[in-house]
Tab-separated table of C-alpha atoms in Angstrom:
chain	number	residue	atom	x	y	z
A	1	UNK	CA	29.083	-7.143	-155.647
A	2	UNK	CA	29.502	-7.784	-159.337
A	3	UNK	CA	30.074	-4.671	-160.278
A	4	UNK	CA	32.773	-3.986	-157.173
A	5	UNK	CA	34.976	-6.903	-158.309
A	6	UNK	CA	34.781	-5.119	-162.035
A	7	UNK	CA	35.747	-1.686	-160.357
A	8	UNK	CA	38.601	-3.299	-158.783
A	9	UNK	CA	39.779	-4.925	-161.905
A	10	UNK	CA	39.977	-1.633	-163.878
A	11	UNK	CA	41.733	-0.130	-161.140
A	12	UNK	CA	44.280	-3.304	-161.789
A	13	UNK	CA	44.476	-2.802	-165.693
A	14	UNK	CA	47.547	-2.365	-167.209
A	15	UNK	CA	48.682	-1.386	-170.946
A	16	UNK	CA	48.791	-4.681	-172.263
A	17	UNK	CA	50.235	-4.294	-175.484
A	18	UNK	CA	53.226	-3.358	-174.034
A	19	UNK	CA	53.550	-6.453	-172.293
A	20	UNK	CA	54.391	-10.207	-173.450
A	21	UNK	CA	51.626	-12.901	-173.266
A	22	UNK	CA	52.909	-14.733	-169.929
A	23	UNK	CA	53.118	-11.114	-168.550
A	24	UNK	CA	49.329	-10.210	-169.357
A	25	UNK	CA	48.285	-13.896	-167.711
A	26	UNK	CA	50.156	-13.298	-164.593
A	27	UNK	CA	48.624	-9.710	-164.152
A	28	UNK	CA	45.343	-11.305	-164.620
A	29	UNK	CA	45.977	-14.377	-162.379
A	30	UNK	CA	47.041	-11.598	-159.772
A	31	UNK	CA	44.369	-9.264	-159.683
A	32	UNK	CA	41.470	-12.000	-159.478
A	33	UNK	CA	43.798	-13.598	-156.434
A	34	UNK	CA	43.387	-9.515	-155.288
A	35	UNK	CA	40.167	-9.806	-155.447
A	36	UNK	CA	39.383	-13.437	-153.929
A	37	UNK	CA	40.926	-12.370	-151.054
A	38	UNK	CA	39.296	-9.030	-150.695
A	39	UNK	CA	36.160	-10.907	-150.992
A	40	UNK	CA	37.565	-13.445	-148.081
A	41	UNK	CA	38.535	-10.454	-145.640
A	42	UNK	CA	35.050	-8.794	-146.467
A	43	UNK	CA	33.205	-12.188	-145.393
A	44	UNK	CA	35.796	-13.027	-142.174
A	45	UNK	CA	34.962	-8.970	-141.178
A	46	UNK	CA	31.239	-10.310	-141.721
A	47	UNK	CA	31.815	-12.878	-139.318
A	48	UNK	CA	33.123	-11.133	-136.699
A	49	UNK	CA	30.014	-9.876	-133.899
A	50	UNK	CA	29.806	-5.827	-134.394
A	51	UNK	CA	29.611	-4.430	-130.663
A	52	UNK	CA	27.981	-1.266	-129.770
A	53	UNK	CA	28.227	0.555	-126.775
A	54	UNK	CA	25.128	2.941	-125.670
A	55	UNK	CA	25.967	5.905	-124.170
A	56	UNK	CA	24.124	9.290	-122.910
A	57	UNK	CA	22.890	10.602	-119.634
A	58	UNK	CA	20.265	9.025	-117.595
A	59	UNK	CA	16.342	8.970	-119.093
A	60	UNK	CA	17.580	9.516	-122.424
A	61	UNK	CA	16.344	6.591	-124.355
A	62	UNK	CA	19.200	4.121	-124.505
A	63	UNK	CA	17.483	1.394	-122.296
A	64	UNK	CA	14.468	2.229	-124.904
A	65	UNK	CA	17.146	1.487	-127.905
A	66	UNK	CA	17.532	-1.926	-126.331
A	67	UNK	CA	13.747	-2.654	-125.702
A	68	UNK	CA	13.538	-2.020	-129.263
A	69	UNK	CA	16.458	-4.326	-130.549
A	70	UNK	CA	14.346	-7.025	-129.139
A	71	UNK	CA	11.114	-6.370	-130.489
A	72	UNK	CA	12.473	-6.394	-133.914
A	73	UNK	CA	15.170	-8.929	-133.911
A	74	UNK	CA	14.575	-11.416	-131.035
A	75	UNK	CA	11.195	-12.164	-131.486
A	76	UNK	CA	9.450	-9.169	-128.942
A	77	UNK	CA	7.950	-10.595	-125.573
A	78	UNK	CA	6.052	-13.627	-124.294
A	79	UNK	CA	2.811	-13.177	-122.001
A	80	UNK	CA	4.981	-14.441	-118.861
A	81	UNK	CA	7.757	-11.983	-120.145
A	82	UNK	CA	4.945	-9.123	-120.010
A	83	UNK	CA	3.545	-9.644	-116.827
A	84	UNK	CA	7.156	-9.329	-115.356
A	85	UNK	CA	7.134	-5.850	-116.399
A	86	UNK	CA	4.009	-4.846	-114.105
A	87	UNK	CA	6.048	-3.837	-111.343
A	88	UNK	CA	8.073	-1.516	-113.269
A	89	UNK	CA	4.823	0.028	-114.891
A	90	UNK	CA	2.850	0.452	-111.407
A	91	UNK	CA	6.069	1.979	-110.293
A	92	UNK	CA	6.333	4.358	-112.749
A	93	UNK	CA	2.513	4.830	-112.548
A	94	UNK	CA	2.638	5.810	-108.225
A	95	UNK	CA	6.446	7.713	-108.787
A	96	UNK	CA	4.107	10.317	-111.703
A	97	UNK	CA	1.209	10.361	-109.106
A	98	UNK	CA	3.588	10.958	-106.408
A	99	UNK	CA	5.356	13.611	-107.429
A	100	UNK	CA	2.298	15.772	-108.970
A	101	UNK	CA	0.656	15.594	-105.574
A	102	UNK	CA	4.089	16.445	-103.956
A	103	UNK	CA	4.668	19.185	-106.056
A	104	UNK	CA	1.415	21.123	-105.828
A	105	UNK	CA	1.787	22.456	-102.423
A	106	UNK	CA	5.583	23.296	-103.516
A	107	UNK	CA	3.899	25.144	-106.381
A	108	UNK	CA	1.455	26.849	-104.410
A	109	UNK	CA	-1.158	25.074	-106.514
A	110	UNK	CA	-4.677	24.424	-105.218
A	111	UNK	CA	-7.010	21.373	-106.065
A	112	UNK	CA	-10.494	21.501	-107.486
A	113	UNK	CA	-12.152	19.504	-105.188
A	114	UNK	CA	-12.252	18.317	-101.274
A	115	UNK	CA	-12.303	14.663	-103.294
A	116	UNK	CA	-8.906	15.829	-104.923
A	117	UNK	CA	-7.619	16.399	-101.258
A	118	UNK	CA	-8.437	13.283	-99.977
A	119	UNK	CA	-7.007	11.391	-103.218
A	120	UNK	CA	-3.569	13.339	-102.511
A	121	UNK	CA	-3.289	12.366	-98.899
A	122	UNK	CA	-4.268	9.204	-99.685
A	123	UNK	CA	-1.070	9.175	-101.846
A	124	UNK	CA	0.703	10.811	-100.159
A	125	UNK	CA	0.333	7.841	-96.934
A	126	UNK	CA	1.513	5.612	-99.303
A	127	UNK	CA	5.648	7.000	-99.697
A	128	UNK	CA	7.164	6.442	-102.560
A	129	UNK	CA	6.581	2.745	-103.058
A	130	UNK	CA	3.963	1.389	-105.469
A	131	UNK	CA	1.608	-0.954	-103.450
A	132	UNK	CA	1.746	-4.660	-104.968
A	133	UNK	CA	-2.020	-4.999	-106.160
A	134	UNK	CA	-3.896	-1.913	-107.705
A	135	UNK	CA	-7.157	-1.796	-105.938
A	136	UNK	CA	-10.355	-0.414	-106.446
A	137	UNK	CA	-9.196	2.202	-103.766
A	138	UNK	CA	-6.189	2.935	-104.959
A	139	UNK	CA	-7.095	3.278	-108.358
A	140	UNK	CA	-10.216	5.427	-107.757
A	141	UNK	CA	-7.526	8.304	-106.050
A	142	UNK	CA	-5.518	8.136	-108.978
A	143	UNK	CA	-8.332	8.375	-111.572
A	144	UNK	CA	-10.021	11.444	-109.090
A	145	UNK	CA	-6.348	13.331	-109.225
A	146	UNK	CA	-5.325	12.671	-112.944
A	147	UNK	CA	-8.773	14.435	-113.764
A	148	UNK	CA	-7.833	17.381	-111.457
A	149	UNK	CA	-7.420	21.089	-112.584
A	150	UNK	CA	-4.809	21.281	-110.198
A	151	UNK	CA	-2.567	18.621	-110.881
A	152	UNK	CA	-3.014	19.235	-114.692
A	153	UNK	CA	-1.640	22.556	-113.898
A	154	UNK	CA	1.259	20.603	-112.358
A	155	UNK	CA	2.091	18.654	-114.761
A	156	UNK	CA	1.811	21.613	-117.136
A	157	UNK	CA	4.916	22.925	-115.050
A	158	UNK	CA	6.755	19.403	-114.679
A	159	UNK	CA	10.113	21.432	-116.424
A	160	UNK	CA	10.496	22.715	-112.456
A	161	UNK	CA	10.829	19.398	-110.924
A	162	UNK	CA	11.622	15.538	-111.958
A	163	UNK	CA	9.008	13.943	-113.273
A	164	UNK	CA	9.208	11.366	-116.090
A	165	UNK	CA	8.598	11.436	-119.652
A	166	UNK	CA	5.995	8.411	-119.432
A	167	UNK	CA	3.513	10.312	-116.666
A	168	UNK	CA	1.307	11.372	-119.227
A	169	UNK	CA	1.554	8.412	-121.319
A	170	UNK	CA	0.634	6.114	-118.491
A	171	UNK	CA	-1.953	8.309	-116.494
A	172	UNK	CA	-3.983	8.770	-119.724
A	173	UNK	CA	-4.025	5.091	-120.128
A	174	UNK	CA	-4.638	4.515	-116.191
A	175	UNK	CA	-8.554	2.920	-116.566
A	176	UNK	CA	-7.147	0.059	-119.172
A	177	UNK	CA	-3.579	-0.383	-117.257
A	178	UNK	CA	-5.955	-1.029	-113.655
A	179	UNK	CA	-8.059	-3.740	-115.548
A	180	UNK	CA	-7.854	-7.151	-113.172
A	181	UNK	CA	-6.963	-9.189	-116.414
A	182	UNK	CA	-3.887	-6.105	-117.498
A	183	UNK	CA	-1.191	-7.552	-119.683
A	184	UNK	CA	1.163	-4.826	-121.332
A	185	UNK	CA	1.455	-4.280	-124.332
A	186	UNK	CA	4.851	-3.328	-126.477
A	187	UNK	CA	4.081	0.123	-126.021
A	188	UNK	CA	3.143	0.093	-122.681
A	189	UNK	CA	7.136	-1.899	-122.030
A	190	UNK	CA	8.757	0.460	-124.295
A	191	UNK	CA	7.160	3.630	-122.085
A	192	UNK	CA	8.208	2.265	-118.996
A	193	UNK	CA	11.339	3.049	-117.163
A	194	UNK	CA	13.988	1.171	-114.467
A	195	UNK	CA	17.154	2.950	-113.495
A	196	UNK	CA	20.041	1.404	-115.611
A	197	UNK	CA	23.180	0.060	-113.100
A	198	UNK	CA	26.293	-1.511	-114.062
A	199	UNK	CA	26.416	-3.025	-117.349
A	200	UNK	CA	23.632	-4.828	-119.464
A	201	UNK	CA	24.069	-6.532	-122.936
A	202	UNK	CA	21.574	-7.956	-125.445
A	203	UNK	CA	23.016	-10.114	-128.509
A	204	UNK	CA	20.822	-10.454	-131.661
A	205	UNK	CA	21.507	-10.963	-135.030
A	206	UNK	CA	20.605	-9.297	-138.709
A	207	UNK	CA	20.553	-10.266	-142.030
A	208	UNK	CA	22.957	-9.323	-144.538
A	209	UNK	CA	22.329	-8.719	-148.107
A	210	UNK	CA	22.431	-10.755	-150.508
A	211	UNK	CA	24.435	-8.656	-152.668
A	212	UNK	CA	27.032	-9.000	-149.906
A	213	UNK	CA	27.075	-12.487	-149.836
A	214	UNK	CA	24.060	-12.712	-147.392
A	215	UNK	CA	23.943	-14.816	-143.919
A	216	UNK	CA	23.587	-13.052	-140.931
A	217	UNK	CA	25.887	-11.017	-138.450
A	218	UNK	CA	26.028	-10.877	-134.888
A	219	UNK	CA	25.653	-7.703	-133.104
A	220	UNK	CA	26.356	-7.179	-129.274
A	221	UNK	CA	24.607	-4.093	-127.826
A	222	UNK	CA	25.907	-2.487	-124.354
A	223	UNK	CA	23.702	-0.196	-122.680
A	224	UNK	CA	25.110	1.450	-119.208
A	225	UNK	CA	23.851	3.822	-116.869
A	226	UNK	CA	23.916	7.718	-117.461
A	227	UNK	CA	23.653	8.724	-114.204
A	228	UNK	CA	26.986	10.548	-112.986
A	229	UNK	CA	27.637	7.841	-110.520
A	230	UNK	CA	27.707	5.052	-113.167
A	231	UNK	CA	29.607	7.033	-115.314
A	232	UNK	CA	33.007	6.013	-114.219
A	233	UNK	CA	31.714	2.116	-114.955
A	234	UNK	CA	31.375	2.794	-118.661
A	235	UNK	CA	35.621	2.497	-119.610
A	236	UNK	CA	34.853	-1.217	-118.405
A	237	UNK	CA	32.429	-1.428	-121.555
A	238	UNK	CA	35.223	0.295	-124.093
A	239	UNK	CA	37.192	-2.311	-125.277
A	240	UNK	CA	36.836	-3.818	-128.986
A	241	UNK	CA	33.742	-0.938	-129.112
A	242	UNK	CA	33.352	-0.480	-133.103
A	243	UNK	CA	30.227	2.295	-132.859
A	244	UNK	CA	29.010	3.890	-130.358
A	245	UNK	CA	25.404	5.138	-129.776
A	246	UNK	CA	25.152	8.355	-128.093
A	247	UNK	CA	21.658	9.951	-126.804
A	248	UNK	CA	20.597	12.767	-126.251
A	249	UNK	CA	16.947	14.115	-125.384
A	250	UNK	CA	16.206	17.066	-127.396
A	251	UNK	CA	12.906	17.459	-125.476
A	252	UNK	CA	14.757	17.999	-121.890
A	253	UNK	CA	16.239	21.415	-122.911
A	254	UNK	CA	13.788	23.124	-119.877
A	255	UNK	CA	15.053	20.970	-117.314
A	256	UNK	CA	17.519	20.302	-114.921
A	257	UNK	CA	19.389	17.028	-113.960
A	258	UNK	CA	18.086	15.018	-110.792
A	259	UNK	CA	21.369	14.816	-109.263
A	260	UNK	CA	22.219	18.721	-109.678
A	261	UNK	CA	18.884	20.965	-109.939
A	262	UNK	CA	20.927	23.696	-111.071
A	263	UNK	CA	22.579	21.727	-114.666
A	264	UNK	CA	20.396	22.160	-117.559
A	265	UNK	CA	20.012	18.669	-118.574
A	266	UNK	CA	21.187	19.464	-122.288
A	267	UNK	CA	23.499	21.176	-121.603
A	268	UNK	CA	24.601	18.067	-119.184
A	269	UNK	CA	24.632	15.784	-122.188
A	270	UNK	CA	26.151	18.430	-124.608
A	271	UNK	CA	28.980	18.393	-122.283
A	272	UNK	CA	28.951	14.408	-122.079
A	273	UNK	CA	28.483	14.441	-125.795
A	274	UNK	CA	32.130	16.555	-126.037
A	275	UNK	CA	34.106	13.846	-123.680
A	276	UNK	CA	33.706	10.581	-125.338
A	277	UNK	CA	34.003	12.601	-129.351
A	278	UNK	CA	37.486	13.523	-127.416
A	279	UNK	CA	38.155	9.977	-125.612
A	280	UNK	CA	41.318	8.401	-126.243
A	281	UNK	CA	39.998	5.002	-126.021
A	282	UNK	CA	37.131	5.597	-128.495
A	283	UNK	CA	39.105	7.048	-131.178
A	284	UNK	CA	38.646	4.544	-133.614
A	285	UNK	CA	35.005	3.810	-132.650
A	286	UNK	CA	32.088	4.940	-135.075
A	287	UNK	CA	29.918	7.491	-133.219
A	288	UNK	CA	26.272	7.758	-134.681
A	289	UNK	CA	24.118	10.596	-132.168
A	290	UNK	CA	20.351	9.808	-131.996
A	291	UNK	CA	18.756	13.097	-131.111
A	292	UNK	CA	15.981	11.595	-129.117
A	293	UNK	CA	12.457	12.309	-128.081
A	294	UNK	CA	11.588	14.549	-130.766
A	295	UNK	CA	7.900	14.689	-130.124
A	296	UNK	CA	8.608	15.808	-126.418
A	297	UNK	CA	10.513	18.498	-127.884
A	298	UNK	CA	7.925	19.143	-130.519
A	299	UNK	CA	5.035	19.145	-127.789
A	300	UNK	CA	6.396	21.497	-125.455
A	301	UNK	CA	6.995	24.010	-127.989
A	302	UNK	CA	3.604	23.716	-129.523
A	303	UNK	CA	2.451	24.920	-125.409
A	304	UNK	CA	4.884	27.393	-125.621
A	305	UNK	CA	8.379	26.745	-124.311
A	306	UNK	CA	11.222	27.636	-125.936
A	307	UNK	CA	14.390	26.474	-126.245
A	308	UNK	CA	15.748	30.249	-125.858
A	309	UNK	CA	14.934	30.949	-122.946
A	310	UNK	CA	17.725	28.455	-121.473
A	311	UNK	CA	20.011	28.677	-124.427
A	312	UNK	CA	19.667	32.638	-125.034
A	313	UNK	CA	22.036	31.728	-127.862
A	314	UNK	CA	19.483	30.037	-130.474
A	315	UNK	CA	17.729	33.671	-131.170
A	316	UNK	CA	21.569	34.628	-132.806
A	317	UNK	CA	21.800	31.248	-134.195
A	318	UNK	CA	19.032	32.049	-136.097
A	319	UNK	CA	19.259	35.178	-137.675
A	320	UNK	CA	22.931	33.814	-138.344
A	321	UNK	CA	23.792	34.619	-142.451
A	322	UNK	CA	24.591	30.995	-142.775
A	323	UNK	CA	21.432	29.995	-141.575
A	324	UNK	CA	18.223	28.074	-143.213
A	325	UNK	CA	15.330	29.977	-143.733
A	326	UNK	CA	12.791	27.544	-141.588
A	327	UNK	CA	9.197	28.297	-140.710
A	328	UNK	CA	8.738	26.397	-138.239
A	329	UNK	CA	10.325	26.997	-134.430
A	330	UNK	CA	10.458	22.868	-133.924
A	331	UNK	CA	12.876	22.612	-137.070
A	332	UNK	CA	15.010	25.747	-135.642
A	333	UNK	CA	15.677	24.149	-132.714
A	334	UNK	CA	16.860	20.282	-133.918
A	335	UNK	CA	18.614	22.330	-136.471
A	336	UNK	CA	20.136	24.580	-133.341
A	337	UNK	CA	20.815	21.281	-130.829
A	338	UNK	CA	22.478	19.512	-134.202
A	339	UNK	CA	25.025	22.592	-134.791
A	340	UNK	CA	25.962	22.485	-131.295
A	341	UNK	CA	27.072	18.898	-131.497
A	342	UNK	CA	28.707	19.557	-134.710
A	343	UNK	CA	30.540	22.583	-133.144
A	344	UNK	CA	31.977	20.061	-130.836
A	345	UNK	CA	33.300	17.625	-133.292
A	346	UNK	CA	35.578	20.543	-134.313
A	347	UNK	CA	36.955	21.632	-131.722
A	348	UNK	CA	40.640	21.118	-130.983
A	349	UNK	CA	41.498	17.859	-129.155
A	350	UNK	CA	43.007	18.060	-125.395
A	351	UNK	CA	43.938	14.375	-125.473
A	352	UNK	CA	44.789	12.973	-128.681
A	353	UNK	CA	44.901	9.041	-129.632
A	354	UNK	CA	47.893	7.303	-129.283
A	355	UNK	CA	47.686	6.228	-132.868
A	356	UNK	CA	47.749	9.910	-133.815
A	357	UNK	CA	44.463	9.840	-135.698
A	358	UNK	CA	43.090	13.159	-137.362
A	359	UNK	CA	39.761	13.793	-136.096
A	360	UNK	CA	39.124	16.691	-139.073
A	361	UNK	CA	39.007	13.425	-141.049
A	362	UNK	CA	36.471	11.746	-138.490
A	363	UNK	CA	32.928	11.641	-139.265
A	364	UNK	CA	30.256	11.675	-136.984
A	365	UNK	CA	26.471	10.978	-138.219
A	366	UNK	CA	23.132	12.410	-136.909
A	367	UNK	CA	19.521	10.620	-136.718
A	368	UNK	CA	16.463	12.489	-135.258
A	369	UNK	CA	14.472	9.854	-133.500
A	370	UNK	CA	11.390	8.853	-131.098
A	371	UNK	CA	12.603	5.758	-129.434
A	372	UNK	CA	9.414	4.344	-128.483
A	373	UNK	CA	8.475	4.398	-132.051
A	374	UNK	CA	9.274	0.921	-133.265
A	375	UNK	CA	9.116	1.731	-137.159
A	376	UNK	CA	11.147	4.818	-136.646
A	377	UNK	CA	13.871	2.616	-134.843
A	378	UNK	CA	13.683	0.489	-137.585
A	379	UNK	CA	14.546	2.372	-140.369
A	380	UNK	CA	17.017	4.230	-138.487
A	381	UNK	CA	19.231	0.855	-137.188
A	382	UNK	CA	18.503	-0.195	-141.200
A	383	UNK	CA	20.797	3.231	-142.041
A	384	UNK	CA	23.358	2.814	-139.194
A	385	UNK	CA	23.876	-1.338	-140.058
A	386	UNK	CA	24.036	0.165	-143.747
A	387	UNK	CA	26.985	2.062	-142.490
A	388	UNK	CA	28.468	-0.265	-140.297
A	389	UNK	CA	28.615	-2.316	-143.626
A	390	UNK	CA	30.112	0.465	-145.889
A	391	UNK	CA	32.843	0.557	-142.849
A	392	UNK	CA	33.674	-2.993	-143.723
A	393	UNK	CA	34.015	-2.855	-147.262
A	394	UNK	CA	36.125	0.393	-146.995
A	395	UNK	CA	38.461	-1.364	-144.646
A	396	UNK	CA	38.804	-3.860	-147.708
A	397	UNK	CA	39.416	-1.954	-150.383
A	398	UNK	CA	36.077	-3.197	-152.079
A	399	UNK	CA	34.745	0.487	-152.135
């Protein structure tokens, strides 16, 4: 801070021996009143609660963001808190299950064993609700499918239907999730997944430097849904918005949305992606992108898929001049999904703000993430609240 006010004061300086005595005293007396009240406006902007709106399409990690927020800043869950969250996980847990066994037949897939059949129309007698308990029953079909050829084959192929991200996650821990005496743990919360309707909000607060001054600061976090029937709820959420989060899951480049099987789900939230850089209302807003689920991404190209063969324009991209040399295909393709949002931000506006702003001049800033991964969260909020503070001091003059 020290060493701000001293920048500010030789941006102040004047010749002084070309002025008289009482001159050089009231140019002093000024520019420490400059800076007093720089230093008040920094601390008021301190005061004021920094909101930020989440925003991407469905399943892509924002709800995750929020789990997260939690664990590090409001003290995580309580036991009671974690046995609320059962439901949700033996939902998740039958809707995997589910739509394997659904899918097989559709595949033309055949299980190992007569065992395997029974287990699937077992299931399959069950629709698509979770039962309340997890009996010995139910849990002995699930355990006798999950270690099926057949279904693994399935799930090998999940890219052709909806299936979530978690399936694996959850399955593999199956035998400790069916114990009588289960209570999740933070990962087993931060895997799990509820449709997101209407608007939710979580309010925590973060330290500040002491080199700022210190205290805390109140931050306001708005996570709506990214399905394209919520999608005309989020304008609600817009107002006083000072950054905005924007998903996207790099690792969903194979599939299609659940509400249109024929829109590459990338491509979905590429096209998202371009309407709220070009929003009117968010003009003014920070946007930071968190290019999400890297180790999906990374794990289905180590079992070879590849991003070009749904975006035929990544083998161009890199033998472009202007490209990196990189030797390894995961690093092509966040470089490739990263260029294509920055190819965005360029493009000419259709609609621009109403207080004329020049978007050449607006910056937009790019974080590879896993969102489940609580220490990778963490440093990455620690870099955007970093920024959020630069913002402020800016907006003062102090930098």
């Amino acid at each position: 801070m020290k060493l701000r006010m001293l920048r500010c004061l030789r941006h102040s300086k004047t010749h002084t021996h070309d002025l008289e005595p009482a001159t050089v005293a009231a140019t002093a007396t000024t520019a420490a009143e400059q800076i007093e009240q720089q230093c008040n406006d920094m601390q008021k902007k301190f005061q004021e609660p920094i909101k930020i709106l989440l925003l991407g399409t469905a399943e892509s990690g924002k709800t995750t963001i929020i789990k997260q927020m939690r664990i590090l800043h409001i003290n995580g869950y309580t036991n009671d808190e974690r046995r609320d969250q059962l439901p949700e996980i033996y939902q998740n847990i039958h809707e995997s299950i589910y739509q394997l066994v659904q899918h097989m037949s559709i595949l033309g897939l055949e299980y190992q064993s007569c065992a395997s059949r029974n287990s699937a129309a077992y299931i399959m007698s069950l629709g698509e609700t979770a039962p309340e308990f997890m009996d010995e029953e139910y849990c002995d079909h699930v355990m006798t499918l999950w270690n099926d050829l057949g279904i693994r084959t399935c799930f090998g192929r999940s890219n052709e239907f909806p299936l979530l991200d978690s399936t694996k996650y959850f399955l593999d821990n199956f035998e400790r999730i069916s114990d009588y005496d289960y209570i999740p743990s933070t990962e087993d919360i931060l895997h799990s997944r509820k449709v997101t309707t209407g608007i939710h909000k979580i309010t925590f607060r973060v330290k500040i430097p002491k080199t700022l001054g210190g205290g805390e600061q109140e931050f306001r976090m708005y996570d709506v849904g990214g399905q394209r029937d919520q999608r005309n709820k989020w304008i609600q959420a817009f107002e006083g918005i000072q950054a905005v989060l924007f998903l996207i899951s790099c690792g969903d480049f194979d599939q299609s949305l659940r509400e249109d099987p024929l829109q590459n789900r990338l491509q979905e939230a590429l096209n998202l992606f371009r309407g709220v850089w070009q929003n009117r209302f968010l003009a003014s807003a920070g946007i930071i992108v968190f290019l999400n689920k890297q180790d999906i991404m990374e794990r289905k190209i180590r079992t070879g898929t590849h991003i070009v063969d749904y975006f035929p324009e990544f083998e161009e991209f890199c033998n472009s001049p202007q490209a990196e040399n990189y030797f390894d295909e995961c690093d092509w393709t966040k470089k490739f999904i990263k260029q294509k949002l920055i190819d965005i931000t360029q493009e000419p506006v259709k609609r621009p703000s109403r207080n004329k702003m020049d978007y050449s001049k607006r910056e937009c800033y790019y974080h590879f993430t896993v969102a489940t991964d609580t220490s990778c969260i963490r440093k990455v909020f620690n870099d955007v609240h970093q920024m959020i503070l630069h913002e402020h001091m800016a907006n003062v003059a102090l930098l």
